[in-house]
mmCIF file of C-alpha atoms in Angstrom:
data_model
loop_
_atom_site.group_PDB
_atom_site.id
_atom_site.type_symbol
_atom_site.label_atom_id
_atom_site.label_comp_id
_atom_site.label_asym_id
_atom_site.label_seq_id
_atom_site.Cartn_x
_atom_site.Cartn_y
_atom_site.Cartn_z
ATOM 1 C CA MET A 1 -26.684 45.141 -20.304
ATOM 2 C CA VAL A 2 -29.853 47.146 -19.620
ATOM 3 C CA SER A 3 -29.773 50.288 -17.520
ATOM 4 C CA ALA A 4 -32.853 52.142 -16.337
ATOM 5 C CA LYS A 5 -32.756 55.205 -14.116
ATOM 6 C CA VAL A 6 -34.769 58.262 -13.200
ATOM 7 C CA SER A 7 -33.329 61.723 -12.713
ATOM 8 C CA SER A 8 -34.566 65.244 -12.177
ATOM 9 C CA SER A 9 -34.878 67.496 -15.190
ATOM 10 C CA ALA A 10 -34.986 71.213 -15.483
ATOM 11 C CA VAL A 11 -38.239 72.812 -16.522
ATOM 12 C CA LEU A 12 -38.103 73.874 -20.141
ATOM 13 C CA ALA A 13 -37.869 77.627 -20.398
ATOM 14 C CA ALA A 14 -40.506 79.430 -22.397
ATOM 15 C CA VAL A 15 -39.422 80.466 -25.852
ATOM 16 C CA ALA A 16 -40.392 83.937 -26.965
ATOM 17 C CA LEU A 17 -41.307 83.934 -30.617
ATOM 18 C CA SER A 18 -42.977 86.834 -32.354
ATOM 19 C CA LEU A 19 -45.580 85.151 -34.548
ATOM 20 C CA LEU A 20 -48.620 86.538 -36.331
ATOM 21 C CA ALA A 21 -51.829 84.506 -36.171
ATOM 22 C CA VAL A 22 -53.515 83.515 -39.408
ATOM 23 C CA PRO A 23 -57.040 82.195 -39.904
ATOM 24 C CA ALA A 24 -57.485 78.438 -40.035
ATOM 25 C CA GLN A 25 -58.006 77.112 -43.552
ATOM 26 C CA ALA A 26 -60.218 74.217 -44.500
ATOM 27 C CA ALA A 27 -58.709 70.978 -45.749
ATOM 28 C CA PRO A 28 -60.254 67.624 -46.727
ATOM 29 C CA THR A 29 -58.824 65.912 -43.640
ATOM 30 C CA GLU A 30 -59.789 65.133 -40.078
ATOM 31 C CA ALA A 31 -60.228 68.105 -37.749
ATOM 32 C CA GLY A 32 -57.160 68.968 -35.726
ATOM 33 C CA ALA A 33 -58.875 69.930 -32.466
ATOM 34 C CA GLU A 34 -57.886 67.380 -29.824
ATOM 35 C CA THR A 35 -58.673 66.774 -26.194
ATOM 36 C CA ARG A 36 -55.536 67.793 -24.343
ATOM 37 C CA THR A 37 -54.784 64.915 -21.984
ATOM 38 C CA ALA A 38 -52.543 66.129 -19.178
ATOM 39 C CA ALA A 39 -49.383 64.113 -18.654
ATOM 40 C CA ALA A 40 -50.116 64.147 -14.920
ATOM 41 C CA ALA A 41 -53.223 62.058 -15.650
ATOM 42 C CA LEU A 42 -51.184 59.359 -17.386
ATOM 43 C CA PRO A 43 -49.942 56.298 -15.524
ATOM 44 C CA ALA A 44 -46.273 56.296 -14.628
ATOM 45 C CA PRO A 45 -44.023 54.975 -17.379
ATOM 46 C CA ASP A 46 -43.356 51.261 -17.198
ATOM 47 C CA THR A 47 -39.556 51.236 -16.988
ATOM 48 C CA ALA A 48 -39.358 47.454 -16.707
ATOM 49 C CA GLY A 49 -41.539 47.125 -19.783
ATOM 50 C CA MET A 50 -39.356 49.624 -21.626
ATOM 51 C CA ALA A 51 -36.222 47.680 -20.709
ATOM 52 C CA ALA A 52 -37.837 44.500 -22.046
ATOM 53 C CA VAL A 53 -38.685 46.206 -25.343
ATOM 54 C CA LEU A 54 -35.129 47.454 -25.832
ATOM 55 C CA ASP A 55 -33.755 44.037 -24.938
ATOM 56 C CA SER A 56 -35.937 42.605 -27.703
ATOM 57 C CA VAL A 57 -34.808 45.295 -30.175
ATOM 58 C CA VAL A 58 -31.191 44.242 -29.656
ATOM 59 C CA ALA A 59 -32.068 40.542 -29.756
ATOM 60 C CA LYS A 60 -33.624 41.108 -33.188
ATOM 61 C CA GLY A 61 -30.519 42.645 -34.697
ATOM 62 C CA ALA A 62 -29.795 46.174 -33.504
ATOM 63 C CA PRO A 63 -26.374 46.677 -31.888
ATOM 64 C CA GLY A 64 -27.942 49.100 -29.417
ATOM 65 C CA ALA A 65 -31.167 50.826 -28.432
ATOM 66 C CA LEU A 66 -32.144 53.697 -26.152
ATOM 67 C CA ALA A 67 -35.257 55.401 -24.828
ATOM 68 C CA ARG A 68 -35.641 58.688 -22.966
ATOM 69 C CA ILE A 69 -38.941 59.777 -21.403
ATOM 70 C CA ASP A 70 -39.367 63.328 -20.093
ATOM 71 C CA ASP A 71 -42.539 64.215 -18.183
ATOM 72 C CA GLY A 72 -41.417 67.697 -17.163
ATOM 73 C CA THR A 73 -40.370 66.798 -13.621
ATOM 74 C CA ARG A 74 -38.570 63.486 -14.121
ATOM 75 C CA VAL A 75 -36.516 61.894 -16.851
ATOM 76 C CA TYR A 76 -36.506 58.125 -17.372
ATOM 77 C CA ARG A 77 -33.532 56.685 -19.271
ATOM 78 C CA THR A 78 -33.224 53.133 -20.556
ATOM 79 C CA THR A 79 -30.453 51.711 -22.734
ATOM 80 C CA HIS A 80 -29.318 48.352 -24.028
ATOM 81 C CA GLY A 81 -26.400 47.290 -26.199
ATOM 82 C CA VAL A 82 -23.594 49.179 -27.860
ATOM 83 C CA ALA A 83 -23.097 52.417 -29.745
ATOM 84 C CA ASP A 84 -20.055 51.117 -31.618
ATOM 85 C CA ARG A 85 -19.545 47.492 -32.623
ATOM 86 C CA SER A 86 -15.822 47.963 -33.130
ATOM 87 C CA THR A 87 -15.065 49.327 -29.651
ATOM 88 C CA GLY A 88 -17.959 47.844 -27.698
ATOM 89 C CA ARG A 89 -18.803 51.214 -26.114
ATOM 90 C CA ALA A 90 -22.234 51.065 -24.484
ATOM 91 C CA ILE A 91 -24.922 53.226 -26.027
ATOM 92 C CA THR A 92 -26.160 56.145 -23.896
ATOM 93 C CA THR A 93 -29.151 58.473 -24.066
ATOM 94 C CA GLY A 94 -26.703 61.341 -24.581
ATOM 95 C CA ASP A 95 -25.398 59.966 -27.875
ATOM 96 C CA ARG A 96 -26.055 61.969 -31.017
ATOM 97 C CA PHE A 97 -27.607 60.205 -34.008
ATOM 98 C CA ARG A 98 -29.164 60.813 -37.423
ATOM 99 C CA VAL A 99 -32.911 61.394 -36.995
ATOM 100 C CA GLY A 100 -34.039 60.712 -40.587
ATOM 101 C CA SER A 101 -37.592 61.776 -41.331
ATOM 102 C CA VAL A 102 -38.036 63.437 -37.946
ATOM 103 C CA THR A 103 -36.385 66.278 -39.900
ATOM 104 C CA LYS A 104 -39.704 66.743 -41.699
ATOM 105 C CA THR A 105 -41.349 68.222 -38.619
ATOM 106 C CA PHE A 106 -38.558 70.808 -38.331
ATOM 107 C CA SER A 107 -39.068 71.780 -41.972
ATOM 108 C CA ALA A 108 -42.831 72.001 -41.504
ATOM 109 C CA VAL A 109 -42.423 74.230 -38.431
ATOM 110 C CA VAL A 110 -40.290 76.705 -40.384
ATOM 111 C CA LEU A 111 -42.912 76.913 -43.135
ATOM 112 C CA LEU A 112 -45.739 77.313 -40.597
ATOM 113 C CA GLN A 113 -43.790 80.153 -39.003
ATOM 114 C CA LEU A 114 -43.451 81.775 -42.416
ATOM 115 C CA ALA A 115 -47.214 81.402 -42.831
ATOM 116 C CA ASP A 116 -47.698 83.041 -39.416
ATOM 117 C CA GLU A 117 -45.545 85.915 -40.650
ATOM 118 C CA GLY A 118 -47.688 86.362 -43.755
ATOM 119 C CA ARG A 119 -44.875 85.347 -46.102
ATOM 120 C CA LEU A 120 -46.464 82.080 -47.229
ATOM 121 C CA ALA A 121 -50.012 80.832 -47.874
ATOM 122 C CA LEU A 122 -50.606 77.131 -47.235
ATOM 123 C CA ASP A 123 -53.218 76.867 -49.963
ATOM 124 C CA ALA A 124 -51.180 78.711 -52.566
ATOM 125 C CA PRO A 125 -49.615 76.751 -55.425
ATOM 126 C CA VAL A 126 -45.993 75.785 -54.891
ATOM 127 C CA ASN A 127 -45.305 77.284 -58.306
ATOM 128 C CA ARG A 128 -46.259 80.726 -56.984
ATOM 129 C CA TYR A 129 -43.037 80.686 -54.966
ATOM 130 C CA LEU A 130 -40.979 78.373 -57.192
ATOM 131 C CA PRO A 131 -42.171 79.212 -60.703
ATOM 132 C CA GLY A 132 -42.100 76.289 -63.115
ATOM 133 C CA LEU A 133 -40.768 73.766 -60.584
ATOM 134 C CA LEU A 134 -43.745 71.413 -60.636
ATOM 135 C CA PRO A 135 -45.797 70.241 -63.626
ATOM 136 C CA ASP A 136 -49.156 71.035 -61.988
ATOM 137 C CA ASP A 137 -50.194 74.421 -60.592
ATOM 138 C CA ARG A 138 -52.794 72.675 -58.437
ATOM 139 C CA ILE A 139 -50.108 71.302 -56.090
ATOM 140 C CA THR A 140 -50.202 73.527 -53.005
ATOM 141 C CA VAL A 141 -47.885 74.023 -50.061
ATOM 142 C CA ARG A 142 -50.450 72.182 -47.919
ATOM 143 C CA HIS A 143 -50.390 69.200 -50.295
ATOM 144 C CA VAL A 144 -46.601 69.027 -50.010
ATOM 145 C CA LEU A 145 -46.528 69.195 -46.202
ATOM 146 C CA GLY A 146 -49.283 66.589 -45.896
ATOM 147 C CA HIS A 147 -47.934 64.124 -48.497
ATOM 148 C CA ARG A 148 -50.965 64.703 -50.720
ATOM 149 C CA SER A 149 -49.166 66.175 -53.738
ATOM 150 C CA GLY A 150 -48.868 62.933 -55.700
ATOM 151 C CA LEU A 151 -45.148 63.537 -56.329
ATOM 152 C CA TYR A 152 -43.317 60.234 -56.782
ATOM 153 C CA ASP A 153 -40.792 59.296 -54.088
ATOM 154 C CA TYR A 154 -37.432 59.132 -55.876
ATOM 155 C CA THR A 155 -35.928 57.104 -53.006
ATOM 156 C CA ASP A 156 -38.007 54.075 -54.047
ATOM 157 C CA ASP A 157 -35.695 53.692 -57.038
ATOM 158 C CA MET A 158 -32.559 55.038 -55.384
ATOM 159 C CA PHE A 159 -32.648 52.379 -52.659
ATOM 160 C CA ALA A 160 -34.299 49.483 -54.455
ATOM 161 C CA ASN A 161 -31.128 47.637 -53.425
ATOM 162 C CA SER A 162 -30.333 48.780 -49.919
ATOM 163 C CA VAL A 163 -26.561 48.500 -49.600
ATOM 164 C CA SER A 164 -25.499 49.165 -53.194
ATOM 165 C CA GLY A 165 -27.977 52.024 -53.417
ATOM 166 C CA PHE A 166 -26.579 53.549 -50.260
ATOM 167 C CA GLU A 167 -22.950 53.169 -51.322
ATOM 168 C CA SER A 168 -23.734 54.903 -54.613
ATOM 169 C CA VAL A 169 -24.908 58.052 -52.786
ATOM 170 C CA ARG A 170 -23.007 57.868 -49.470
ATOM 171 C CA ASN A 171 -20.613 60.674 -50.460
ATOM 172 C CA LYS A 172 -22.606 62.254 -53.255
ATOM 173 C CA VAL A 173 -23.897 65.821 -53.091
ATOM 174 C CA PHE A 174 -27.186 66.569 -54.810
ATOM 175 C CA THR A 175 -28.930 69.842 -55.482
ATOM 176 C CA TYR A 176 -32.568 70.078 -54.499
ATOM 177 C CA ARG A 177 -33.462 70.445 -58.154
ATOM 178 C CA GLN A 178 -31.677 67.206 -59.066
ATOM 179 C CA LEU A 179 -33.743 65.316 -56.495
ATOM 180 C CA VAL A 180 -37.003 66.831 -57.720
ATOM 181 C CA ASP A 181 -36.042 65.991 -61.296
ATOM 182 C CA LEU A 182 -35.557 62.344 -60.279
ATOM 183 C CA SER A 183 -39.126 62.353 -59.007
ATOM 184 C CA LEU A 184 -40.546 64.023 -62.085
ATOM 185 C CA GLN A 185 -39.135 61.290 -64.316
ATOM 186 C CA LYS A 186 -41.912 59.057 -62.960
ATOM 187 C CA PRO A 187 -45.697 59.415 -63.133
ATOM 188 C CA ARG A 188 -47.391 60.976 -60.141
ATOM 189 C CA THR A 189 -49.103 58.652 -57.685
ATOM 190 C CA ASN A 190 -52.368 60.614 -57.536
ATOM 191 C CA ALA A 191 -53.966 63.915 -58.448
ATOM 192 C CA PRO A 192 -53.144 66.812 -56.103
ATOM 193 C CA GLY A 193 -55.077 66.443 -52.863
ATOM 194 C CA ALA A 194 -56.741 63.176 -53.886
ATOM 195 C CA ALA A 195 -54.859 60.822 -51.572
ATOM 196 C CA TYR A 196 -52.124 60.480 -48.983
ATOM 197 C CA SER A 197 -48.913 59.019 -50.418
ATOM 198 C CA TYR A 198 -45.707 59.415 -48.415
ATOM 199 C CA SER A 199 -42.875 60.862 -50.511
ATOM 200 C CA ASN A 200 -39.515 62.345 -49.579
ATOM 201 C CA THR A 201 -39.878 64.551 -52.644
ATOM 202 C CA ASN A 202 -42.452 66.628 -50.791
ATOM 203 C CA PHE A 203 -39.998 67.734 -48.140
ATOM 204 C CA VAL A 204 -37.251 68.397 -50.653
ATOM 205 C CA VAL A 205 -39.744 70.882 -52.120
ATOM 206 C CA ALA A 206 -40.320 72.169 -48.565
ATOM 207 C CA GLY A 207 -36.608 72.913 -48.277
ATOM 208 C CA MET A 208 -36.661 74.755 -51.585
ATOM 209 C CA LEU A 209 -39.601 76.841 -50.358
ATOM 210 C CA ILE A 210 -37.776 77.746 -47.142
ATOM 211 C CA GLU A 211 -34.679 78.854 -49.022
ATOM 212 C CA LYS A 212 -36.562 80.791 -51.706
ATOM 213 C CA ILE A 213 -38.835 82.676 -49.298
ATOM 214 C CA THR A 214 -36.197 83.511 -46.687
ATOM 215 C CA GLY A 215 -33.158 83.903 -48.913
ATOM 216 C CA HIS A 216 -31.212 81.724 -46.470
ATOM 217 C CA GLY A 217 -30.160 78.087 -46.412
ATOM 218 C CA VAL A 218 -32.267 75.709 -44.357
ATOM 219 C CA ARG A 219 -29.445 75.355 -41.834
ATOM 220 C CA ALA A 220 -29.657 79.032 -40.889
ATOM 221 C CA GLU A 221 -33.440 78.897 -40.628
ATOM 222 C CA TYR A 222 -33.413 75.769 -38.464
ATOM 223 C CA GLU A 223 -30.800 77.328 -36.207
ATOM 224 C CA ASP A 224 -32.373 80.774 -35.862
ATOM 225 C CA ARG A 225 -35.982 79.649 -35.572
ATOM 226 C CA ILE A 226 -35.722 76.359 -33.644
ATOM 227 C CA PHE A 227 -32.295 75.138 -32.495
ATOM 228 C CA LYS A 228 -31.110 78.324 -30.751
ATOM 229 C CA PRO A 229 -34.451 79.489 -29.260
ATOM 230 C CA LEU A 230 -35.042 76.052 -27.718
ATOM 231 C CA GLY A 231 -31.445 75.570 -26.591
ATOM 232 C CA LEU A 232 -30.975 72.418 -28.689
ATOM 233 C CA ARG A 233 -27.244 72.178 -28.100
ATOM 234 C CA ASP A 234 -26.821 68.779 -29.722
ATOM 235 C CA THR A 235 -28.910 69.324 -32.851
ATOM 236 C CA PHE A 236 -27.249 70.086 -36.182
ATOM 237 C CA TYR A 237 -27.822 70.318 -39.911
ATOM 238 C CA LEU A 238 -24.354 69.781 -41.377
ATOM 239 C CA HIS A 239 -25.039 68.956 -45.027
ATOM 240 C CA PRO A 240 -22.932 68.034 -46.934
ATOM 241 C CA ASP A 241 -20.442 67.173 -44.169
ATOM 242 C CA THR A 242 -20.271 63.440 -43.509
ATOM 243 C CA LYS A 243 -19.197 63.268 -39.846
ATOM 244 C CA ILE A 244 -21.406 63.398 -36.753
ATOM 245 C CA PRO A 245 -19.576 65.701 -34.306
ATOM 246 C CA GLY A 246 -18.996 64.692 -30.697
ATOM 247 C CA GLN A 247 -20.094 61.499 -28.975
ATOM 248 C CA HIS A 248 -22.490 59.601 -31.186
ATOM 249 C CA ALA A 249 -23.981 56.221 -31.896
ATOM 250 C CA HIS A 250 -22.708 54.490 -35.008
ATOM 251 C CA GLY A 251 -25.470 53.423 -37.378
ATOM 252 C CA TYR A 252 -25.539 49.983 -39.002
ATOM 253 C CA LEU A 253 -27.298 49.135 -42.258
ATOM 254 C CA THR A 254 -28.396 45.498 -42.385
ATOM 255 C CA ALA A 255 -26.921 43.760 -45.417
ATOM 256 C CA ASP A 256 -29.202 42.671 -48.258
ATOM 257 C CA GLU A 257 -27.819 39.124 -48.071
ATOM 258 C CA ALA A 258 -28.774 37.060 -45.039
ATOM 259 C CA GLY A 259 -25.772 36.404 -42.824
ATOM 260 C CA ALA A 260 -23.566 39.164 -44.276
ATOM 261 C CA ARG A 261 -22.019 41.711 -41.922
ATOM 262 C CA PRO A 262 -23.940 44.962 -41.440
ATOM 263 C CA VAL A 263 -22.505 48.087 -43.046
ATOM 264 C CA ASP A 264 -21.364 50.951 -40.817
ATOM 265 C CA ALA A 265 -23.389 53.762 -42.423
ATOM 266 C CA THR A 266 -22.537 56.473 -39.884
ATOM 267 C CA ASP A 267 -20.508 58.684 -42.219
ATOM 268 C CA GLN A 268 -22.559 59.992 -45.146
ATOM 269 C CA THR A 269 -23.718 63.270 -46.637
ATOM 270 C CA VAL A 270 -27.440 62.405 -46.398
ATOM 271 C CA SER A 271 -27.604 64.675 -49.429
ATOM 272 C CA TRP A 272 -30.218 62.336 -50.887
ATOM 273 C CA ALA A 273 -32.587 63.603 -48.153
ATOM 274 C CA GLN A 274 -31.476 67.089 -46.990
ATOM 275 C CA SER A 275 -34.576 68.915 -45.638
ATOM 276 C CA ALA A 276 -36.437 65.607 -45.729
ATOM 277 C CA GLY A 277 -34.077 63.770 -43.388
ATOM 278 C CA ALA A 278 -30.569 65.112 -42.679
ATOM 279 C CA ILE A 279 -30.782 66.505 -39.127
ATOM 280 C CA ILE A 280 -28.574 65.103 -36.318
ATOM 281 C CA SER A 281 -29.882 65.279 -32.745
ATOM 282 C CA THR A 282 -30.179 63.566 -29.364
ATOM 283 C CA ALA A 283 -33.040 62.092 -27.367
ATOM 284 C CA ARG A 284 -33.043 65.077 -25.007
ATOM 285 C CA ASP A 285 -33.246 67.600 -27.825
ATOM 286 C CA LEU A 286 -36.032 65.747 -29.640
ATOM 287 C CA ASP A 287 -38.038 65.489 -26.405
ATOM 288 C CA THR A 288 -37.583 69.240 -25.949
ATOM 289 C CA PHE A 289 -38.540 70.011 -29.547
ATOM 290 C CA TYR A 290 -41.792 68.052 -29.644
ATOM 291 C CA SER A 291 -42.810 69.224 -26.178
ATOM 292 C CA ALA A 292 -42.318 72.846 -27.237
ATOM 293 C CA LEU A 293 -44.209 72.317 -30.486
ATOM 294 C CA LEU A 294 -47.303 70.768 -28.894
ATOM 295 C CA ARG A 295 -47.288 73.377 -26.113
ATOM 296 C CA GLY A 296 -47.598 76.090 -28.730
ATOM 297 C CA ARG A 297 -44.125 77.575 -28.364
ATOM 298 C CA LEU A 298 -43.065 77.326 -32.005
ATOM 299 C CA THR A 299 -46.110 78.452 -33.992
ATOM 300 C CA SER A 300 -49.282 80.393 -33.429
ATOM 301 C CA ALA A 301 -52.291 78.462 -32.129
ATOM 302 C CA SER A 302 -53.790 78.514 -35.609
ATOM 303 C CA GLY A 303 -50.507 77.299 -37.089
ATOM 304 C CA LEU A 304 -50.459 74.315 -34.757
ATOM 305 C CA ALA A 305 -54.106 73.645 -35.596
ATOM 306 C CA GLU A 306 -53.126 73.483 -39.266
ATOM 307 C CA MET A 307 -50.415 70.946 -38.476
ATOM 308 C CA GLU A 308 -53.057 68.887 -36.654
ATOM 309 C CA ARG A 309 -55.483 68.602 -39.585
ATOM 310 C CA PHE A 310 -54.937 64.880 -39.996
ATOM 311 C CA THR A 311 -55.458 62.402 -42.797
ATOM 312 C CA ARG A 312 -55.993 58.793 -41.724
ATOM 313 C CA VAL A 313 -53.099 56.559 -42.823
ATOM 314 C CA ASN A 314 -54.013 53.260 -41.180
ATOM 315 C CA ALA A 315 -55.872 51.936 -38.135
ATOM 316 C CA THR A 316 -53.574 53.683 -35.635
ATOM 317 C CA THR A 317 -51.821 56.468 -37.546
ATOM 318 C CA SER A 318 -52.847 59.786 -39.085
ATOM 319 C CA TYR A 319 -50.704 62.448 -40.793
ATOM 320 C CA GLY A 320 -51.083 66.212 -40.593
ATOM 321 C CA LEU A 321 -48.549 68.751 -41.869
ATOM 322 C CA GLY A 322 -45.182 67.199 -41.073
ATOM 323 C CA LEU A 323 -46.712 65.662 -37.956
ATOM 324 C CA ARG A 324 -47.972 62.173 -37.121
ATOM 325 C CA ARG A 325 -50.667 61.178 -34.664
ATOM 326 C CA ARG A 326 -50.480 57.678 -33.160
ATOM 327 C CA GLU A 327 -53.397 56.164 -31.229
ATOM 328 C CA LEU A 328 -52.333 53.840 -28.422
ATOM 329 C CA SER A 329 -54.062 50.882 -26.769
ATOM 330 C CA CYS A 330 -54.851 52.880 -23.621
ATOM 331 C CA GLY A 331 -56.965 55.359 -25.585
ATOM 332 C CA ILE A 332 -54.595 58.334 -25.761
ATOM 333 C CA SER A 333 -52.997 59.817 -28.853
ATOM 334 C CA VAL A 334 -49.404 60.962 -29.160
ATOM 335 C CA TYR A 335 -47.869 63.332 -31.694
ATOM 336 C CA GLY A 336 -44.496 63.398 -33.402
ATOM 337 C CA HIS A 337 -42.705 61.601 -36.201
ATOM 338 C CA THR A 338 -40.781 58.476 -37.052
ATOM 339 C CA GLY A 339 -37.433 58.484 -38.793
ATOM 340 C CA ALA A 340 -35.354 56.080 -40.831
ATOM 341 C CA VAL A 341 -32.016 56.799 -42.405
ATOM 342 C CA GLN A 342 -29.324 54.258 -43.165
ATOM 343 C CA GLY A 343 -28.221 52.886 -39.794
ATOM 344 C CA TYR A 344 -30.893 54.457 -37.577
ATOM 345 C CA TYR A 345 -34.571 54.068 -36.653
ATOM 346 C CA THR A 346 -36.155 56.782 -34.487
ATOM 347 C CA TYR A 347 -39.505 57.260 -32.753
ATOM 348 C CA ALA A 348 -40.096 60.722 -31.236
ATOM 349 C CA PHE A 349 -43.548 61.498 -29.805
ATOM 350 C CA THR A 350 -45.230 63.607 -27.138
ATOM 351 C CA THR A 351 -48.653 63.929 -25.544
ATOM 352 C CA ALA A 352 -51.232 66.381 -26.868
ATOM 353 C CA ASP A 353 -50.284 68.867 -24.146
ATOM 354 C CA GLY A 354 -46.554 68.313 -24.682
ATOM 355 C CA ARG A 355 -45.984 67.337 -21.056
ATOM 356 C CA ARG A 356 -44.650 63.820 -21.571
ATOM 357 C CA SER A 357 -42.273 63.054 -24.422
ATOM 358 C CA LEU A 358 -40.476 59.938 -25.636
ATOM 359 C CA THR A 359 -37.568 59.490 -27.990
ATOM 360 C CA ALA A 360 -36.442 55.957 -28.826
ATOM 361 C CA LEU A 361 -33.595 54.918 -31.116
ATOM 362 C CA ALA A 362 -32.199 51.703 -32.583
ATOM 363 C CA ASN A 363 -28.851 52.037 -34.361
ATOM 364 C CA ALA A 364 -29.875 49.678 -37.166
ATOM 365 C CA SER A 365 -31.967 49.882 -40.324
ATOM 366 C CA ASN A 366 -33.184 47.673 -43.177
ATOM 367 C CA ASN A 367 -34.575 45.332 -40.509
ATOM 368 C CA SER A 368 -38.355 45.230 -40.141
ATOM 369 C CA ALA A 369 -38.213 43.137 -36.953
ATOM 370 C CA VAL A 370 -36.188 45.882 -35.254
ATOM 371 C CA LEU A 371 -38.510 48.590 -36.597
ATOM 372 C CA ASN A 372 -41.676 46.860 -35.439
ATOM 373 C CA THR A 373 -40.263 46.164 -32.003
ATOM 374 C CA LEU A 374 -39.000 49.729 -31.525
ATOM 375 C CA ALA A 375 -42.586 50.898 -32.075
ATOM 376 C CA GLU A 376 -43.535 49.076 -28.884
ATOM 377 C CA THR A 377 -41.696 51.715 -26.821
ATOM 378 C CA LEU A 378 -44.756 53.971 -27.126
ATOM 379 C CA GLU A 379 -46.922 51.734 -24.937
ATOM 380 C CA PRO A 380 -44.784 51.564 -21.753
ATOM 381 C CA ALA A 381 -43.866 55.238 -22.163
ATOM 382 C CA PHE A 382 -47.409 56.586 -22.303
ATOM 383 C CA CYS A 383 -49.731 53.771 -21.177
ATOM 384 C CA GLY A 384 -47.671 52.350 -18.320
ATOM 385 C CA LYS A 385 -48.083 48.738 -17.273
ATOM 386 C CA ARG A 386 -51.683 48.356 -18.382
ATOM 387 C CA ALA A 387 -51.056 47.462 -22.023
ATOM 388 C CA ALA A 388 -49.121 44.615 -23.607
ATOM 389 C CA PRO A 389 -47.188 45.404 -26.820
ATOM 390 C CA THR A 390 -48.986 44.354 -29.973
ATOM 391 C CA THR A 391 -47.263 45.980 -32.943
ATOM 392 C CA ALA A 392 -44.639 43.305 -33.575
ATOM 393 C CA ARG A 393 -47.315 40.695 -34.207
ATOM 394 C CA THR A 394 -48.415 42.293 -37.461
ATOM 395 C CA GLY A 395 -45.385 41.064 -39.430
ATOM 396 C CA THR A 396 -45.189 44.255 -41.493
ATOM 397 C CA PRO A 397 -43.257 47.479 -40.914
ATOM 398 C CA VAL A 398 -45.195 49.873 -38.707
ATOM 399 C CA GLU A 399 -43.986 52.999 -40.496
ATOM 400 C CA ARG A 400 -42.992 51.461 -43.796
ATOM 401 C CA GLU A 401 -43.203 54.701 -45.752
ATOM 402 C CA ASP A 402 -40.434 56.344 -43.698
ATOM 403 C CA ILE A 403 -37.880 53.699 -44.530
ATOM 404 C CA ALA A 404 -34.890 54.083 -46.793
ATOM 405 C CA PRO A 405 -35.065 51.796 -48.678
ATOM 406 C CA ALA A 406 -38.804 51.393 -48.895
ATOM 407 C CA ALA A 407 -38.850 47.650 -48.194
ATOM 408 C CA PRO A 408 -36.569 46.445 -45.384
ATOM 409 C CA ARG A 409 -35.313 42.903 -45.511
ATOM 410 C CA GLU A 410 -37.312 40.597 -43.236
ATOM 411 C CA GLN A 411 -35.234 39.168 -40.371
#
């Protein structure tokens, strides 16, 4: 059953952060200055179109799907399907879920705040802060945050077989160093700064940097710098606990063998990802987070400009520092991140002025048809009725590099 409704939302309170501005630094990427398109100038969201997209997501294999759009004065909620296959409970936009690689933006924000405070230099070698960690002193903090380090993604091997790979690490606890060592067993993909190559290893290094510079675990830094100031009441970093607290959507990993039952992957340590993908949140909290970020409430103006120095990834996507830019058919760009962790696909994006935000979730993974269709939520959310979805026609995963494992089984 599809539900679509509109409700009033409270205006997000301003967050007072004491941040020091730092000069912008050059990088061999696209300039980050963007035309700030006001959300008020956008067409109204196409709620019927959104409902149709979520219906298709479920038809292609996800037990449930949800979308929440917040334009500052109204909230649009659309859901379809179930949060739990065993009980049949309907999925809701208030359900908590694992956000996967959306975690990377949180990690990047903490490091940009540390740069604002003068405790970190983006163009300094990682080895300045973590002596001897990496085999090349040319790899900088900027390279890590922009996936330009060349560090091999250890998850490519870890999840070469989706289900067996997952079961082997479901309850395992890794140290950051163990994960980096897995990467360093393989040749690097490119010289530092030479090319974009998405790798979870980069944001494991980001977590190590946060902990070394602050002397605190990433959980404390997320909480003190982002969760608490923004009032993100349903956002957690619980590593290595395996349970999602409170009401949540179960996540289902599509089996490697066609016709086999999906695996309930809800309970896991996510220790294989940590600062690269272990945060739990809700659609409301992710809408709040990305809106605050793009409105300049989490970093200095120069810090946000650094995040928006983009490298082109494909025809519609560019990557900055822990931040994606997606160009839509109606000519606007939206900013955020995608996430994939066993059992969950997430899209979380906002306008350049942070005034309209979307979070969409499917509680399935290892299913490229679901992934491609979920991407279509961006069009009705930001372009309204004027544009027909096109992404699912490509036949390839839209955000393939976010996926664990790297190559989802075609459905």
